[in-house]
XYZ file of C-alpha atoms in Angstrom:
401
model
C 0.056 -0.001 -0.049
C 1.418 3.239 -0.970
C 1.094 6.020 1.484
C 2.875 9.230 1.056
C 4.062 10.757 4.588
C 4.250 14.363 4.244
C 5.789 15.463 7.382
C 8.833 14.076 8.936
C 7.185 11.753 11.236
C 9.161 9.305 13.597
C 6.437 6.760 14.174
C 3.749 4.979 11.906
C -0.139 5.470 12.379
C -0.469 2.053 14.377
C 1.888 3.314 17.108
C -0.010 6.483 17.645
C -2.199 4.494 20.359
C 1.070 4.030 22.480
C 1.478 7.723 22.567
C -0.064 9.527 25.683
C -2.646 12.422 24.931
C -1.891 15.833 25.608
C -3.976 17.944 28.082
C -6.349 20.244 26.209
C -4.998 23.577 25.188
C -1.616 22.634 26.602
C 1.636 24.728 26.281
C 3.155 22.566 23.570
C 0.018 22.693 21.358
C -0.548 26.677 21.712
C 3.236 27.403 21.039
C 3.194 25.181 17.957
C -0.162 26.912 16.473
C 1.307 30.330 17.323
C 4.558 29.600 15.661
C 2.903 28.724 12.609
C 0.591 31.720 12.567
C 3.621 33.894 12.939
C 5.376 32.137 10.128
C 2.463 32.682 7.789
C 2.220 36.203 8.597
C 5.837 36.887 8.003
C 6.067 34.809 4.801
C 5.718 37.261 1.624
C 4.411 34.335 -0.279
C 1.774 33.460 2.062
C 0.627 36.979 2.524
C -0.178 36.940 -1.247
C -2.759 34.445 -0.647
C -5.804 35.813 1.241
C -7.022 32.254 2.673
C -3.746 31.800 4.263
C -3.689 35.234 5.625
C -7.278 34.424 7.164
C -5.933 31.237 8.464
C -3.092 32.777 10.169
C -5.360 35.306 11.900
C -7.622 32.487 12.874
C -4.570 30.826 14.677
C -3.582 33.972 16.489
C -2.672 33.672 20.177
C -5.669 36.044 21.162
C -8.094 34.201 19.014
C -7.189 30.848 20.185
C -7.802 32.100 23.868
C -11.255 33.294 22.778
C -12.021 29.802 21.451
C -10.902 28.259 24.720
C -12.773 30.863 26.927
C -16.003 30.206 24.825
C -15.545 26.434 25.165
C -14.872 26.687 28.939
C -18.115 28.887 29.241
C -20.053 26.195 27.483
C -18.827 22.938 29.148
C -18.879 24.617 32.713
C -17.585 22.147 35.220
C -18.038 19.057 33.135
C -14.865 17.192 32.898
C -13.919 16.642 29.090
C -10.941 14.614 27.903
C -9.660 14.121 24.262
C -11.198 11.174 22.589
C -7.967 9.743 21.256
C -6.903 9.563 17.707
C -8.792 11.462 15.009
C -8.774 10.501 11.293
C -9.401 13.470 9.339
C -10.327 13.079 5.547
C -9.961 16.501 4.027
C -11.881 17.971 0.969
C -10.297 18.937 -2.348
C -12.506 22.095 -2.844
C -11.121 24.203 0.054
C -7.443 24.071 0.277
C -7.096 25.251 3.912
C -10.145 23.407 5.508
C -7.854 20.403 6.786
C -6.077 22.794 9.094
C -9.135 23.932 10.928
C -10.272 20.622 11.494
C -6.830 19.292 12.425
C -6.067 21.985 14.745
C -9.302 22.220 16.472
C -8.853 18.319 17.259
C -5.131 18.970 18.061
C -6.096 21.935 20.471
C -8.171 19.428 22.741
C -5.366 17.106 22.932
C -6.138 14.253 20.287
C -3.583 12.621 18.227
C -4.377 13.144 14.367
C -3.959 11.500 11.057
C -4.987 13.711 8.197
C -5.579 12.397 4.720
C -4.924 15.224 2.276
C -6.520 15.586 -1.166
C -4.211 14.333 -3.994
C -5.178 17.756 -5.580
C -2.168 20.057 -5.019
C -2.478 23.724 -4.760
C -0.134 26.677 -4.193
C -1.952 27.190 -0.717
C -1.480 23.757 0.547
C 1.808 23.546 -0.692
C 2.932 26.717 1.159
C 1.228 25.432 4.418
C 3.010 22.183 3.990
C 6.347 23.808 3.738
C 5.760 25.801 6.806
C 4.592 22.695 8.860
C 7.606 20.423 7.868
C 9.870 23.141 9.052
C 8.198 23.560 12.519
C 7.734 19.865 13.305
C 11.399 19.188 12.392
C 12.401 21.429 15.270
C 13.228 19.584 18.416
C 10.881 21.877 20.490
C 7.823 20.555 18.627
C 8.811 16.790 18.969
C 5.492 16.274 20.805
C 3.495 17.594 18.080
C 5.435 15.717 15.485
C 4.960 12.239 17.165
C 1.195 12.831 17.569
C 0.071 14.290 14.132
C 0.618 12.543 10.834
C -0.123 13.888 7.287
C -0.663 11.529 4.543
C -1.614 11.502 0.727
C -2.562 8.344 -1.039
C -4.610 7.733 -4.019
C -8.250 6.328 -3.464
C -7.689 3.061 -1.694
C -10.221 1.402 0.325
C -7.681 -0.873 2.014
C -5.531 1.957 3.147
C -8.573 3.826 4.376
C -9.674 0.673 6.222
C -6.396 0.404 7.831
C -6.444 4.067 9.243
C -9.977 3.753 10.139
C -9.546 0.472 12.156
C -8.043 2.218 15.092
C -9.363 5.659 15.172
C -11.782 7.054 18.044
C -13.169 9.915 15.565
C -13.392 9.842 11.809
C -14.184 13.101 10.160
C -15.141 13.082 6.667
C -15.375 15.988 4.475
C -15.933 15.908 0.776
C -19.756 15.716 0.365
C -22.321 13.179 -0.132
C -20.630 10.626 -2.243
C -17.380 10.779 -0.152
C -19.356 10.322 2.998
C -21.247 7.505 1.676
C -18.257 5.669 0.198
C -16.072 6.018 3.337
C -19.189 5.052 5.600
C -18.908 1.496 4.091
C -15.586 1.230 5.896
C -16.225 0.266 9.492
C -14.552 1.729 12.689
C -14.322 0.609 15.914
C -17.610 0.155 17.830
C -16.490 2.979 20.195
C -15.694 5.227 17.604
C -17.912 8.100 15.933
C -18.122 9.490 12.559
C -18.536 13.354 11.679
C -19.670 13.729 8.297
C -20.021 16.822 6.380
C -22.472 16.101 3.465
C -23.153 18.405 0.545
C -24.082 21.951 1.599
C -25.316 24.952 -0.271
C -25.510 28.606 0.811
C -27.454 31.937 -0.240
C -27.266 35.553 0.250
C -30.112 37.884 1.376
C -30.064 41.535 0.482
C -32.961 43.884 1.423
C -33.579 45.805 -1.689
C -34.893 49.119 -0.083
C -31.707 49.317 2.319
C -29.427 48.749 -0.738
C -30.819 51.657 -2.765
C -30.457 53.877 0.527
C -26.921 52.786 0.977
C -23.895 55.524 0.277
C -21.800 54.617 -2.774
C -18.649 54.042 -0.538
C -20.644 51.344 1.723
C -22.192 49.898 -1.479
C -18.462 49.333 -2.554
C -17.542 47.959 0.832
C -20.215 45.310 0.678
C -19.701 44.476 -2.833
C -15.993 43.720 -1.898
C -17.158 41.581 1.143
C -19.469 39.541 -1.087
C -16.578 39.076 -3.668
C -14.417 37.522 -0.797
C -17.179 35.099 0.132
C -17.628 33.917 -3.364
C -14.518 34.262 -5.341
C -11.679 33.089 -2.794
C -12.462 29.518 -3.472
C -14.013 29.797 -7.111
C -17.515 29.943 -5.266
C -16.654 26.051 -4.587
C -16.704 26.561 -0.805
C -20.086 25.152 0.742
C -20.625 28.397 2.652
C -20.051 30.582 -0.651
C -23.395 32.078 -1.821
C -24.830 30.466 -5.121
C -28.288 31.927 -4.890
C -28.944 35.739 -4.271
C -32.339 36.700 -2.857
C -33.556 40.272 -2.930
C -36.314 40.894 -0.339
C -38.703 43.475 -1.294
C -40.963 44.331 -4.420
C -39.972 43.550 -7.880
C -39.236 46.904 -8.910
C -36.941 47.939 -6.124
C -35.257 44.594 -6.356
C -34.385 45.077 -10.062
C -33.008 48.268 -9.460
C -31.096 47.328 -6.684
C -29.754 44.254 -8.512
C -28.270 46.238 -11.400
C -26.474 48.382 -8.998
C -25.301 45.575 -6.736
C -23.766 43.625 -9.779
C -22.284 46.772 -11.239
C -20.516 47.340 -8.092
C -19.228 43.733 -7.936
C -17.907 43.936 -11.476
C -15.808 46.831 -10.478
C -14.233 44.682 -7.766
C -13.789 41.604 -9.902
C -11.943 43.664 -12.787
C -9.515 44.700 -9.929
C -9.117 41.533 -7.736
C -10.131 38.430 -9.937
C -7.552 36.052 -11.269
C -8.998 34.126 -14.383
C -10.960 31.012 -13.984
C -9.689 27.611 -15.695
C -10.916 27.283 -19.143
C -13.096 24.196 -18.406
C -14.876 26.418 -15.652
C -16.006 28.908 -18.584
C -17.503 26.054 -20.649
C -18.982 24.415 -17.685
C -21.024 27.668 -16.827
C -22.183 27.912 -20.449
C -23.469 24.504 -20.275
C -25.074 25.008 -17.097
C -26.707 27.913 -18.214
C -28.312 26.330 -21.271
C -29.418 23.409 -19.362
C -31.216 25.754 -16.899
C -32.795 27.546 -19.950
C -34.289 24.318 -21.080
C -35.953 23.199 -17.844
C -36.785 26.485 -16.262
C -38.134 29.989 -16.691
C -34.943 32.140 -16.647
C -33.489 35.601 -17.650
C -29.610 35.447 -18.368
C -28.492 39.084 -17.426
C -25.968 40.630 -19.842
C -22.431 40.941 -18.220
C -19.235 42.261 -19.820
C -17.263 39.119 -19.482
C -17.755 35.438 -18.258
C -16.165 35.888 -14.926
C -19.603 36.884 -13.680
C -22.982 35.244 -15.029
C -26.149 36.222 -13.603
C -29.380 34.445 -13.919
C -32.674 35.785 -12.750
C -35.415 33.300 -11.889
C -38.916 33.822 -11.934
C -39.242 31.212 -9.075
C -36.508 31.209 -6.432
C -34.571 28.005 -6.293
C -31.219 26.488 -5.741
C -31.081 24.597 -8.961
C -28.312 22.597 -7.387
C -27.501 20.141 -10.435
C -27.203 22.929 -12.787
C -24.658 25.043 -10.608
C -21.051 24.628 -11.189
C -19.602 27.673 -9.190
C -16.863 29.753 -10.694
C -18.944 33.048 -10.549
C -22.333 31.541 -11.658
C -25.105 33.310 -9.563
C -28.829 32.669 -9.488
C -31.025 35.441 -8.291
C -34.646 36.222 -7.643
C -36.743 38.176 -5.205
C -39.176 37.638 -2.162
C -41.814 40.076 -0.947
C -40.786 39.590 2.671
C -38.173 37.343 4.452
C -40.859 35.002 5.814
C -41.188 33.728 2.185
C -37.661 32.199 2.596
C -38.895 28.698 4.503
C -39.874 26.814 1.459
C -36.133 27.131 0.437
C -34.655 26.157 3.641
C -33.981 22.422 3.078
C -31.627 20.624 5.365
C -28.972 21.091 2.889
C -28.732 24.912 3.330
C -25.474 25.726 5.347
C -24.924 29.604 5.359
C -26.998 32.422 4.740
C -25.067 35.804 4.569
C -27.017 38.859 4.810
C -26.845 42.739 4.002
C -29.432 45.303 4.996
C -31.048 43.298 7.886
C -30.284 43.946 11.539
C -29.527 40.850 13.955
C -32.775 41.512 15.688
C -34.669 41.155 12.345
C -32.852 37.938 11.780
C -33.579 36.458 15.345
C -37.164 37.460 14.846
C -37.538 35.742 11.464
C -36.096 32.594 13.221
C -38.175 32.583 16.267
C -41.514 33.162 14.202
C -40.949 29.792 12.619
C -37.947 27.516 13.136
C -36.139 26.715 9.851
C -35.588 23.060 8.595
C -32.104 24.223 7.289
C -29.473 26.828 7.923
C -26.301 25.901 9.947
C -25.158 29.664 10.084
C -26.420 33.145 9.391
C -23.620 35.614 9.135
C -23.119 39.274 7.413
C -21.673 39.792 4.107
C -17.763 39.047 4.446
C -17.999 36.261 7.020
C -19.121 33.342 5.010
C -15.668 31.789 4.868
C -14.862 32.457 8.391
C -14.227 29.139 10.008
C -16.005 28.652 13.357
C -15.393 25.809 15.751
C -19.069 25.041 15.400
C -19.567 24.013 11.677
C -22.534 22.304 9.927
C -24.231 22.154 13.508
C -21.395 20.326 14.988
C -19.427 21.865 18.044
C -16.206 20.413 16.959
C -14.340 21.109 20.044
C -16.923 19.344 21.953
C -17.428 16.395 19.609
C -13.595 15.877 19.524
C -13.762 15.258 23.319
C -15.601 12.894 25.587
C -17.137 13.464 29.172
C -16.271 11.637 32.157
C -18.878 12.157 34.806
C -17.898 12.194 38.192
C -20.303 11.644 41.057
């Protein structure tokens, strides 16, 4: 079985069980994460990659302390301990997600095996380079002997081997990956955390947008750009459907103005998509035109494709990312409920107050939605993701009477 070990590990996966667990938020863990954060922030190459800059800020000592305090407040006097060995199967669509999952597990003291996607990217290779340099240092020996990064081509035997001794298996990658990996058993005492396919949308109050100053419109458009284009709209939290809340006339006016602002941002910031992405968008648009009543809005180039839907819908099978946006309008936010299936993850919003959002949720509990955040925070990783409190899930409770 051909497993590529990415870090200079001094042990094999089966030997992890012989290594003692670390205490949650121990000094060894915090020092390692802080040094990686500093290394990324000081690296001119890493600073050119906004995803890595966001990751470095998430790993800052002050933010990790906030995470610790929030967890402590939640658990109160409960005695929690790390579960043991966590096997993370990372996705290929978001280059940095493996770090968040891995580090949350590491923070609470677990040993970890991380299977990286075989799809290489600049961001991942920069991360690996810094990780390799840090775990090679004698001062990080305790981290090196408890954390293993691997790559291997799809191979059920290897997955079965690594699953056979884990205490938690974290499966990223969507429905098909989850279904395939779940065929491989884990020990009876172990648990799976599975991240199925999820989709996201954006809400904008039309009247509020029309009253917004030009400078604030530009800021909101830039935040929406970050939410949508950082991972080529392939992150599950990136909006695919934009819903205007208001009457049709106001919505159309606000829509044209909003996309005009976004186009200005795209012209300055966006790097070209792959050729195949433009073809896929063309095919997706034609497919949707055959099956639904749509109006393709003219744009100056194919980095942004807008499709106005007479009936708001996600049209999951006809969406390929890469700057393809469906949009529609609803008279009130209360009309949103029929769209909120369990597969809805993130709702980003602009023009609403937090009080209005809370009132909407309290009026009728939604079937879907895992998080509701303002524009610009779609890609912010939280220790609670897809409804899982990951820190809590990576630990088990010992009751003491």
